[in-house]
CSV table of C-alpha atoms in Angstrom, one decimal:
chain,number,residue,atom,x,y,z
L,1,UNK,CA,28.4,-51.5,1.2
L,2,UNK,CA,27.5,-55.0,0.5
L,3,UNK,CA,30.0,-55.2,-2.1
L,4,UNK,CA,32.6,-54.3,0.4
L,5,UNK,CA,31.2,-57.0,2.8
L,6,UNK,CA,31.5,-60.0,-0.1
L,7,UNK,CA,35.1,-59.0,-0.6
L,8,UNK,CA,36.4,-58.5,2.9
L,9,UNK,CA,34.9,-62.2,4.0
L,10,UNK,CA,34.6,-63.9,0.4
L,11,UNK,CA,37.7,-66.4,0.5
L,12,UNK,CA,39.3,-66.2,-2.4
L,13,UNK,CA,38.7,-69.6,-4.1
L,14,UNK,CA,34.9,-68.9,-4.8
L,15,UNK,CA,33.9,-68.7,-8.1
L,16,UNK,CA,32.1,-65.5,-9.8
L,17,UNK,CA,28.9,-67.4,-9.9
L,18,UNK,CA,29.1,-68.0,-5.7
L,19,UNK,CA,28.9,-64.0,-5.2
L,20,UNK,CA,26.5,-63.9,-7.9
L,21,UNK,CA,23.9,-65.8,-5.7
L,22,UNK,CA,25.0,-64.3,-2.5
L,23,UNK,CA,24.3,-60.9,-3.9
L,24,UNK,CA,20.5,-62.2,-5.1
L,25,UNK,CA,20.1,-63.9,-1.3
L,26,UNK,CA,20.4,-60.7,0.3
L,27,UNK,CA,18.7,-58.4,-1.7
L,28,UNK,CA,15.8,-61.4,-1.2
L,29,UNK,CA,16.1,-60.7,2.1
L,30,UNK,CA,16.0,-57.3,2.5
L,31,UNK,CA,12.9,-57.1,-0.5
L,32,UNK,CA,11.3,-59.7,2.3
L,33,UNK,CA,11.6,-57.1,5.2
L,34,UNK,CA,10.5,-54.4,3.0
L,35,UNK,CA,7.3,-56.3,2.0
L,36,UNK,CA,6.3,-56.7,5.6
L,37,UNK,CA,7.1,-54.0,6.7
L,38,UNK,CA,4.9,-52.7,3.5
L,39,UNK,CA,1.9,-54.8,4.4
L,40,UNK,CA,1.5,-52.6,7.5
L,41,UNK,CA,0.9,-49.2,5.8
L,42,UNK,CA,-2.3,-48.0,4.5
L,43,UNK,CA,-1.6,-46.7,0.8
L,44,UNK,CA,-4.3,-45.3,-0.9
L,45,UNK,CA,-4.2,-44.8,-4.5
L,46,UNK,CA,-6.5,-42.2,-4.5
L,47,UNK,CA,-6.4,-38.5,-6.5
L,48,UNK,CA,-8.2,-36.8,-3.7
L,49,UNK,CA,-5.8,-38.2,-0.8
L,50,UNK,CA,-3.0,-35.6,-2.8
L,51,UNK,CA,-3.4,-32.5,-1.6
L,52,UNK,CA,0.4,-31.4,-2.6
L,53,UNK,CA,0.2,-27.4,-4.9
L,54,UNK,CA,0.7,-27.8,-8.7
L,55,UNK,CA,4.1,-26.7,-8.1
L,56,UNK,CA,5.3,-29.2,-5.9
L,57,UNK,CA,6.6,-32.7,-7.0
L,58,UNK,CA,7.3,-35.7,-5.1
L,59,UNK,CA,5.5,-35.1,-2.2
L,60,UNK,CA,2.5,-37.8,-2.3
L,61,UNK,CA,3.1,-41.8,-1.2
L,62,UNK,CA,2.4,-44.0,-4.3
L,63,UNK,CA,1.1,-47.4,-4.3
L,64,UNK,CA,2.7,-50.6,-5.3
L,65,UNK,CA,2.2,-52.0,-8.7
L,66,UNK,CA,0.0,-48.9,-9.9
L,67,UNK,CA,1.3,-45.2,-12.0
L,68,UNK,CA,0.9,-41.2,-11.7
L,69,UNK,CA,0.9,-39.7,-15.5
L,70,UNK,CA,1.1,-35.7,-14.8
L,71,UNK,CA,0.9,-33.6,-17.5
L,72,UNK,CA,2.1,-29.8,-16.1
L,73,UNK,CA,2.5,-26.4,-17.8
L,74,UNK,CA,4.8,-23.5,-16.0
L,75,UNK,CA,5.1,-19.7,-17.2
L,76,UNK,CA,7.1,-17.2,-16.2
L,77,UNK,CA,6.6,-13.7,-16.7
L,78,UNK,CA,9.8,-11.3,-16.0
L,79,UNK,CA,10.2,-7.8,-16.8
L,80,UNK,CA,11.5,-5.6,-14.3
L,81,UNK,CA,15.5,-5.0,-14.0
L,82,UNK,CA,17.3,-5.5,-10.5
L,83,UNK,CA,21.0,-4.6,-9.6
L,84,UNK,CA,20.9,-6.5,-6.2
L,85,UNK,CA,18.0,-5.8,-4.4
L,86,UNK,CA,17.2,-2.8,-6.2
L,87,UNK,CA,15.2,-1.8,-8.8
L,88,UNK,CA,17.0,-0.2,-11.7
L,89,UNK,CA,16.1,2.3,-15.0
L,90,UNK,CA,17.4,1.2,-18.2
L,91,UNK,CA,19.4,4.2,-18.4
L,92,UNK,CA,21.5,2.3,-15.9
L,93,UNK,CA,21.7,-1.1,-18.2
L,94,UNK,CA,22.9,1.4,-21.0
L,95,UNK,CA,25.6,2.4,-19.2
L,96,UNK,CA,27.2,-0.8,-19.4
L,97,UNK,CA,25.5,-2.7,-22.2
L,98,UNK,CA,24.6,-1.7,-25.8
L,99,UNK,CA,21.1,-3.9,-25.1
L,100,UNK,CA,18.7,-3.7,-22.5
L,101,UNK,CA,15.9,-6.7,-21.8
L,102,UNK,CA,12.1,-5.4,-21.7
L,103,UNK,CA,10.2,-8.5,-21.2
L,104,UNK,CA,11.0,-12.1,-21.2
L,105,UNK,CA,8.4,-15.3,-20.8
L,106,UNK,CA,9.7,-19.0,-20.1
L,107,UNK,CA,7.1,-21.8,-20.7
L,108,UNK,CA,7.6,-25.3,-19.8
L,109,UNK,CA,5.8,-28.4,-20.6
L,110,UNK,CA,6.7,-31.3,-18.5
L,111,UNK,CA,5.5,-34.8,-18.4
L,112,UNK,CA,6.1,-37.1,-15.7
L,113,UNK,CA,5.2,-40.8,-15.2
L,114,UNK,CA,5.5,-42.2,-11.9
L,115,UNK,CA,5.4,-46.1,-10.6
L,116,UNK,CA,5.2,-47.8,-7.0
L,117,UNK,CA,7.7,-50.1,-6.5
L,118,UNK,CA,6.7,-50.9,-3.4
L,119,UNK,CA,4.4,-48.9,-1.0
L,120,UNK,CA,7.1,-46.4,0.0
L,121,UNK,CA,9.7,-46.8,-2.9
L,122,UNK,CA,8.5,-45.0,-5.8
L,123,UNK,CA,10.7,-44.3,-9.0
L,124,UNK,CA,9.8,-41.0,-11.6
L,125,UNK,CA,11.2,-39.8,-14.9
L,126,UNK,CA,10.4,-36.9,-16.4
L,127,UNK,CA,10.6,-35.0,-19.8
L,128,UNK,CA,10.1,-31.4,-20.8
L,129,UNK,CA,10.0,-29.1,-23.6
L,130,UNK,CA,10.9,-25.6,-22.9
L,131,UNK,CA,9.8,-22.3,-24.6
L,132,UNK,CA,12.1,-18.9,-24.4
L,133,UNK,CA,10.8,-15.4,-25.1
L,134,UNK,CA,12.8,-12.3,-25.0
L,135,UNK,CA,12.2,-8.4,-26.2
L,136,UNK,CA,15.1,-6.3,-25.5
L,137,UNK,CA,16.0,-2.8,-27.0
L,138,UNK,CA,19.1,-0.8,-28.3
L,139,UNK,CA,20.7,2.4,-26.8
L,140,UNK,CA,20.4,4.0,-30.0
L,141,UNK,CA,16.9,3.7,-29.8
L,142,UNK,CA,16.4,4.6,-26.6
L,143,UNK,CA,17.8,7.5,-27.0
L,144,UNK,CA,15.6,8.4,-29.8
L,145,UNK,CA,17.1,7.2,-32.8
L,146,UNK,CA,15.5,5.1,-35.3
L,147,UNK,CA,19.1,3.7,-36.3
L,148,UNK,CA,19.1,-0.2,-34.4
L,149,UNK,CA,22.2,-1.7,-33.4
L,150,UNK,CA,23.8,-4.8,-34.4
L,151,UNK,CA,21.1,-4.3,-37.7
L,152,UNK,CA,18.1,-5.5,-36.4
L,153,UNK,CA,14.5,-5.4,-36.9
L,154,UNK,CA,12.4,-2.8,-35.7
L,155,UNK,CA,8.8,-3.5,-34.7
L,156,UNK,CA,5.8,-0.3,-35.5
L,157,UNK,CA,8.3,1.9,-37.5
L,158,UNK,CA,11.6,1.4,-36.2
L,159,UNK,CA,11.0,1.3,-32.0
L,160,UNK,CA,14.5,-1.0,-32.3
L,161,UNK,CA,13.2,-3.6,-30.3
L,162,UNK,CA,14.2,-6.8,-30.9
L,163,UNK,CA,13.4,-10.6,-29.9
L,164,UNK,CA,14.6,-13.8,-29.5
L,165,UNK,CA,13.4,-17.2,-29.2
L,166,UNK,CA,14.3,-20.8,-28.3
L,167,UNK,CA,12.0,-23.9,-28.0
L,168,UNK,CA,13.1,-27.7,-27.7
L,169,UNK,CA,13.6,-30.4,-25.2
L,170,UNK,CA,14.9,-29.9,-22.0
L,171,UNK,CA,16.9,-32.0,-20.0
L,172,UNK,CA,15.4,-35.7,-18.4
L,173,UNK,CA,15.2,-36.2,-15.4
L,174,UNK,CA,14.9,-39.4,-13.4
L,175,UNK,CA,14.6,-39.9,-9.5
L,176,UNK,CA,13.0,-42.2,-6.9
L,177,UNK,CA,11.5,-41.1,-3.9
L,178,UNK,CA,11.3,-43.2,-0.8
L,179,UNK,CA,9.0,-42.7,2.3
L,180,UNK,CA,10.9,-43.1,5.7
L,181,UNK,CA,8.4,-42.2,8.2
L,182,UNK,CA,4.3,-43.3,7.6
L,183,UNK,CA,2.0,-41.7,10.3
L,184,UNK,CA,0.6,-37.9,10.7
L,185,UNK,CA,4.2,-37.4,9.9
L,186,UNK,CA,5.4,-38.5,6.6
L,187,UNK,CA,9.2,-38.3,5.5
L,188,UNK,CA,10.7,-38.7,1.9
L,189,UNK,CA,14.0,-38.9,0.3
L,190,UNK,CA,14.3,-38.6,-3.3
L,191,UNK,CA,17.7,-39.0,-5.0
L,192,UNK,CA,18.5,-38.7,-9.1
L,193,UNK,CA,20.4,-37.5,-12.2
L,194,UNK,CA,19.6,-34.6,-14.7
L,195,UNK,CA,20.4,-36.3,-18.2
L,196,UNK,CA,22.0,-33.0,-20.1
L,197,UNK,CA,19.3,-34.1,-23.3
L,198,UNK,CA,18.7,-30.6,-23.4
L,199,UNK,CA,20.1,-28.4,-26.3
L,200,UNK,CA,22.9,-25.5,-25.0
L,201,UNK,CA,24.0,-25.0,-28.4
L,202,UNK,CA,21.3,-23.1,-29.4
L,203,UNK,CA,21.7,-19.9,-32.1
L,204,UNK,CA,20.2,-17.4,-34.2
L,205,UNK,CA,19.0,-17.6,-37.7
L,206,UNK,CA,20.4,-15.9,-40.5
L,207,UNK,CA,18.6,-13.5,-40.2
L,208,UNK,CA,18.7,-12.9,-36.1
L,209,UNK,CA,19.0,-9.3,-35.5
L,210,UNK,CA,21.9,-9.9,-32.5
L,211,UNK,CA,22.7,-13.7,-33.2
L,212,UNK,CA,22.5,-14.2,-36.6
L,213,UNK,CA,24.3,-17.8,-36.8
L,214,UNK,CA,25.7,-17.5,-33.6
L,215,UNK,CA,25.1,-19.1,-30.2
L,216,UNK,CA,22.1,-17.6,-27.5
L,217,UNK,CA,22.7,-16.2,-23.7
L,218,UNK,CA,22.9,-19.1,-21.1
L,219,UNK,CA,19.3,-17.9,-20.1
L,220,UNK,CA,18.1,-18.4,-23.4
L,221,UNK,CA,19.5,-22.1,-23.9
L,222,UNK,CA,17.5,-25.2,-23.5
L,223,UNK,CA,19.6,-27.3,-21.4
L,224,UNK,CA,22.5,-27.0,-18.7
L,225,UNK,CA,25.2,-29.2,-21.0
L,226,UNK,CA,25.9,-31.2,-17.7
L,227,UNK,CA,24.9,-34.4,-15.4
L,228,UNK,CA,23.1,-32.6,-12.5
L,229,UNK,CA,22.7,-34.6,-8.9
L,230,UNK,CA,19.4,-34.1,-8.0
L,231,UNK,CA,18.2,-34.5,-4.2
L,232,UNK,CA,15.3,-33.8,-1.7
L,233,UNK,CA,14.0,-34.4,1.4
L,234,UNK,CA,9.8,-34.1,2.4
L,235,UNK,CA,7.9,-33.8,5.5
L,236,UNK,CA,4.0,-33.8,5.6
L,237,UNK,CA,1.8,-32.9,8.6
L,238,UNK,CA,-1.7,-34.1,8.4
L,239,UNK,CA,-4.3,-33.3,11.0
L,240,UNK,CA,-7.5,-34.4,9.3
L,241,UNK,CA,-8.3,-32.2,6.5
L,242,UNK,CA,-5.0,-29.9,7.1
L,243,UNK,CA,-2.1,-31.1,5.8
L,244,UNK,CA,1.0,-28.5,5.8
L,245,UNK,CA,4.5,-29.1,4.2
L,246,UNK,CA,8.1,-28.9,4.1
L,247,UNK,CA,10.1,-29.8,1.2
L,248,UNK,CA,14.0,-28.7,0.1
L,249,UNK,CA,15.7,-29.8,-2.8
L,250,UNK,CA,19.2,-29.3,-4.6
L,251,UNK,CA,20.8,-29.0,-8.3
L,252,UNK,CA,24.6,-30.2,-8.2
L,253,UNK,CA,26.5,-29.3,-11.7
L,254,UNK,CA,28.3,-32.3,-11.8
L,255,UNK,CA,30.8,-30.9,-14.3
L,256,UNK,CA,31.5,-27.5,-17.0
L,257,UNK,CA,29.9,-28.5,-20.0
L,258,UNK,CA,31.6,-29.1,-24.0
L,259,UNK,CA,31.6,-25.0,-24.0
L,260,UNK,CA,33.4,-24.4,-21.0
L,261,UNK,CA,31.2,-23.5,-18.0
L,262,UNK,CA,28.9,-25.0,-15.7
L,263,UNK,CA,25.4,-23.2,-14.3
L,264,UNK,CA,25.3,-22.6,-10.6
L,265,UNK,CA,24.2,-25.3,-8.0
L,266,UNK,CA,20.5,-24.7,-6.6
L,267,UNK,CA,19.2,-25.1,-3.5
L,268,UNK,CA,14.7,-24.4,-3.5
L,269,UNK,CA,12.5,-24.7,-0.4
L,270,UNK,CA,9.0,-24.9,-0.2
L,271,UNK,CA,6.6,-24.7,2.9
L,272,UNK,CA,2.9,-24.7,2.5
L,273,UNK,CA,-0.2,-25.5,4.2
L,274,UNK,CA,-3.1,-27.3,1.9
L,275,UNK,CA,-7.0,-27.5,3.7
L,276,UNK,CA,-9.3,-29.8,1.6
L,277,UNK,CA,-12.9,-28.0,2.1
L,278,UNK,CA,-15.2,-30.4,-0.2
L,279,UNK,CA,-14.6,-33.8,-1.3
L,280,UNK,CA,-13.5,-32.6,-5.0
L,281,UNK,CA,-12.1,-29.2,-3.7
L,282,UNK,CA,-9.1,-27.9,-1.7
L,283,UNK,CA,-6.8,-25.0,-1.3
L,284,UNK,CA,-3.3,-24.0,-0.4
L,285,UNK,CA,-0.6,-21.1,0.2
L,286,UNK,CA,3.3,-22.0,-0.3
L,287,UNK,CA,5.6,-20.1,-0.1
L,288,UNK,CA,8.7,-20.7,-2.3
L,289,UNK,CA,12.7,-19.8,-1.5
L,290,UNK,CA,15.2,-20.6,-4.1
L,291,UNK,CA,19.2,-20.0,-3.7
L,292,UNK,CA,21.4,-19.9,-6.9
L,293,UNK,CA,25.0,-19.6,-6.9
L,294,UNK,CA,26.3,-17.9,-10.2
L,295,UNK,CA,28.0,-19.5,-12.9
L,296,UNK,CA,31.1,-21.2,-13.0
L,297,UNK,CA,33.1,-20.7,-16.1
L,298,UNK,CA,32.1,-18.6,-19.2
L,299,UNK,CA,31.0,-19.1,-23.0
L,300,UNK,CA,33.8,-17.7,-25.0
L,301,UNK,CA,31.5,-16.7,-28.2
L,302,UNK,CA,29.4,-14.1,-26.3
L,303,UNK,CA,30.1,-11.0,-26.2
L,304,UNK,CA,29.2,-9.5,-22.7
L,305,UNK,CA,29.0,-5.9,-23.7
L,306,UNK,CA,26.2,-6.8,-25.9
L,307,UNK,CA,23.6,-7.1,-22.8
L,308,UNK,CA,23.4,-8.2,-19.6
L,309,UNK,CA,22.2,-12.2,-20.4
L,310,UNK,CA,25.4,-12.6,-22.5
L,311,UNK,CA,27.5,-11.7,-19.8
L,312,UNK,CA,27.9,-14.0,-17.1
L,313,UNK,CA,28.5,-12.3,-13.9
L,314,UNK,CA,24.7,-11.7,-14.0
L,315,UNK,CA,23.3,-14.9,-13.1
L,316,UNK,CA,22.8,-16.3,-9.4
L,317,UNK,CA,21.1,-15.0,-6.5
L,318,UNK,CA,17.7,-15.1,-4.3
L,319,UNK,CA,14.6,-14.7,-4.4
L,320,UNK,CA,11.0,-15.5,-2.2
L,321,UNK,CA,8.1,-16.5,-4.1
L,322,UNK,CA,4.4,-16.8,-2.6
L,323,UNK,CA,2.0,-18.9,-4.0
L,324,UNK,CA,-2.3,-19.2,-3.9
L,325,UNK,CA,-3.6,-22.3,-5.4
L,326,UNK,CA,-6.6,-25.0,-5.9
L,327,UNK,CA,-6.8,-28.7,-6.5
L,328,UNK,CA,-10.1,-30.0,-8.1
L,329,UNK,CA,-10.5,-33.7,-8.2
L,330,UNK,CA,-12.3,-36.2,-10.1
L,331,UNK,CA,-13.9,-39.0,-9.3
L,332,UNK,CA,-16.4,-40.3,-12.6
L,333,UNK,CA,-16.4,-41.0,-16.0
L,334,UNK,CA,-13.0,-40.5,-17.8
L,335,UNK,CA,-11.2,-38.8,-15.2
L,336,UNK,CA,-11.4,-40.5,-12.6
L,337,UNK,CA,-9.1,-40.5,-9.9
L,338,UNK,CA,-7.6,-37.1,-11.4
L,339,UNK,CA,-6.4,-34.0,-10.0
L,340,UNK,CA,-6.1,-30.6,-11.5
L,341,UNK,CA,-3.9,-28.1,-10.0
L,342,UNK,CA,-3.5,-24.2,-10.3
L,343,UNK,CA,-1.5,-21.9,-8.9
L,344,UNK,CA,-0.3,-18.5,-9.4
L,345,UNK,CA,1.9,-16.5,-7.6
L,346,UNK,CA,4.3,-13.3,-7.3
L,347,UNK,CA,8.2,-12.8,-5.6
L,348,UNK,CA,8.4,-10.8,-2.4
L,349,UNK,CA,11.7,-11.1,-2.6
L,350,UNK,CA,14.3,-10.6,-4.8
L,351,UNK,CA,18.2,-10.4,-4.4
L,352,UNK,CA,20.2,-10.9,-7.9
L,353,UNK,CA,23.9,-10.8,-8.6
L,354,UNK,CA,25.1,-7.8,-11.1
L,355,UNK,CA,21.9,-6.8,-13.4
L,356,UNK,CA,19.1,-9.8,-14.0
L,357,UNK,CA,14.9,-9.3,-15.0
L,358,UNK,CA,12.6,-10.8,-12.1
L,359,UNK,CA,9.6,-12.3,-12.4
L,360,UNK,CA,6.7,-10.4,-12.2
L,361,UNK,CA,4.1,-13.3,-11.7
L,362,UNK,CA,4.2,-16.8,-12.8
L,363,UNK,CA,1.4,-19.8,-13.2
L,364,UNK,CA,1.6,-23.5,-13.0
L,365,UNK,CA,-1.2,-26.3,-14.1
L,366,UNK,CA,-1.1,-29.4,-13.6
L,367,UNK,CA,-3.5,-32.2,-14.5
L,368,UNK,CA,-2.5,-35.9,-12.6
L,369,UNK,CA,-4.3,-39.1,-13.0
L,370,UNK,CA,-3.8,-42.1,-11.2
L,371,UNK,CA,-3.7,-45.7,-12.3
């Protein structure tokens, strides 16, 4: 908008060097109004003041000049098989794919450093290195034969299940968060990009029993293949030691990626309400609503037929998580001015398109420490 301004008014004799120093003059001025406005607010930079679950980010004021390095882990446990809302056998998965999934785990490993700009602009990036487990089985053995399809392994004396396995670097992220409102009530904004760093060309070994030399299901990959517009908005309530919260955010696919498709856009809610009962303890609930819309486009290479991840009518949908969790935080020797963060939690509510696993619980940890 400024830009717009300089050219609509900027007669057109001036040299480059004229808007130049125009451009720094205003952003001087509007750095000075932030700065007083700044000096105004009470920041702490303090571990305990956080009392945000382990699974939610960007939902704390930083203070200027100082940093947040978080260190979190995330697991996933998914077995069950839903057509909809519905559970389903895997006699029902056979009847449209030669493979059915029995049990999948993802892990991620994120690290995220975070710096104060000013007392309510705060800017994060943030890495992470993903790790993909899945055990599915074959009609044929199902069925009671010891014959596996596609020739794969056979674990205790030919059951015909098979695995697979991806691990690697996900996509980076980077964002900056912004406070609006600074009272009881608290309101941020957080806009950013998704950096596609993440590998989506990832296939089997020689010897993979499905994929030998050829590429994994989209669930299976490491990264989306596309620039993702990342956005947020966060309200805290505080009332003394209560603090509830309200935070949604959204994935934008950008664009299809090199193969030809582009993963559905996200929208994931969170409300929770955090009481802190001890100087170094508190606790929380949250409850956790993600929407997915399926995927646009298709990878030519799979093969649908040959289970349900490969095809790609079965991505998408919603589900309602519910969380219990504790922050412990630390105030001597090494750690101080740390928090650790736990929480586990289950769906209640699950709504997939065409045949998808659930999750049957998941965990996150997450270990902060302020600077």
């Amino acid at each position: 908008m400024i830009l717009g301004i300089i050219k609509t008014r900027l007669p057109s004799n001036r040299s480059p060097l004229y808007v130049v120093c125009l451009i720094l003059w205003l952003n001087g001025k509007l750095f000075a109004q932030e700065e007083s406005r700044d000096s105004n607010m009470v920041v702490c930079l303090c571990a305990d003041a956080d009392l945000s679950p382990a699974g939610v980010m960007l939902a704390h004021e930083h203070a200027k000049g100082f940093f947040k390095l978080s260190y979190a882990a995330m697991r996933m446990n998914m077995q069950h098989i839903f057509s909809g809302t519905d559970l389903i056998k895997e006699s029902n998965v056979f009847n449209s794919y030669l493979m059915a999934p029995t049990y999948m785990t993802m892990d991620m490993h994120m690290i995220m450093l975070m710096y104060g700009v000013t007392n309510r602009l705060s800017i994060m990036t943030m890495l992470g290195y993903n790790v993909n487990n899945m055990s599915m089985t074959s009609f044929a053995s199902s069925a009671g034969s010891t014959n596996v399809a596609s020739g794969g392994h056979s674990h205790g004396g030919g059951t015909g299940e098979m695995d697979m396995k991806s691990s690697g670097f996900g996509d980076t992220k980077i964002q900056a968060s912004y406070q609006f409102v600074n009272n009881k009530l608290d309101v941020f904004g957080n806009i950013g990009l998704s950096l596609p760093t993440g590998n989506f060309y990832f296939s089997g070994e020689d010897n993979d029993a499905m994929y030998p030399n050829q590429r994994y299901p989209y669930s299976m990959q490491l990264g989306s293949g596309s620039f993702e517009l990342l956005s947020g908005i966060v309200g805290l309530y505080s009332t003394g030691k209560l603090i509830s919260g309200v935070q949604v955010n959204s994935i934008i696919r950008i664009h299809d990626n090199e193969i030809g498709y582009r993963k559905g856009d996200e929208i994931n809610a969170n409300v929770w309400i955090a009481y802190k009962w001890l100087s170094w303890f508190s606790s929380s609930v949250r409850v956790n609503g993600v929407s997915e819309s399926s995927i646009n486009g298709l990878d030519a290479d799979l093969t649908a037929i040959m289970e349900p991840a490969a095809d790609y009518r079965n991505y998408g949908g919603n589900w309602l998580n519910f969380y219990l969790g504790a922050n412990f935080y630390f105030n001597k020797s090494i750690f101080q001015d740390s928090k650790l963060a736990v929480e586990i939690g289950a769906p209640v509510y699950n709504n997939v398109s065409g045949m998808q696993m659930v999750a049957e619980y998941g965990g996150v940890f997450n270990w902060s420490f302020y600077f």
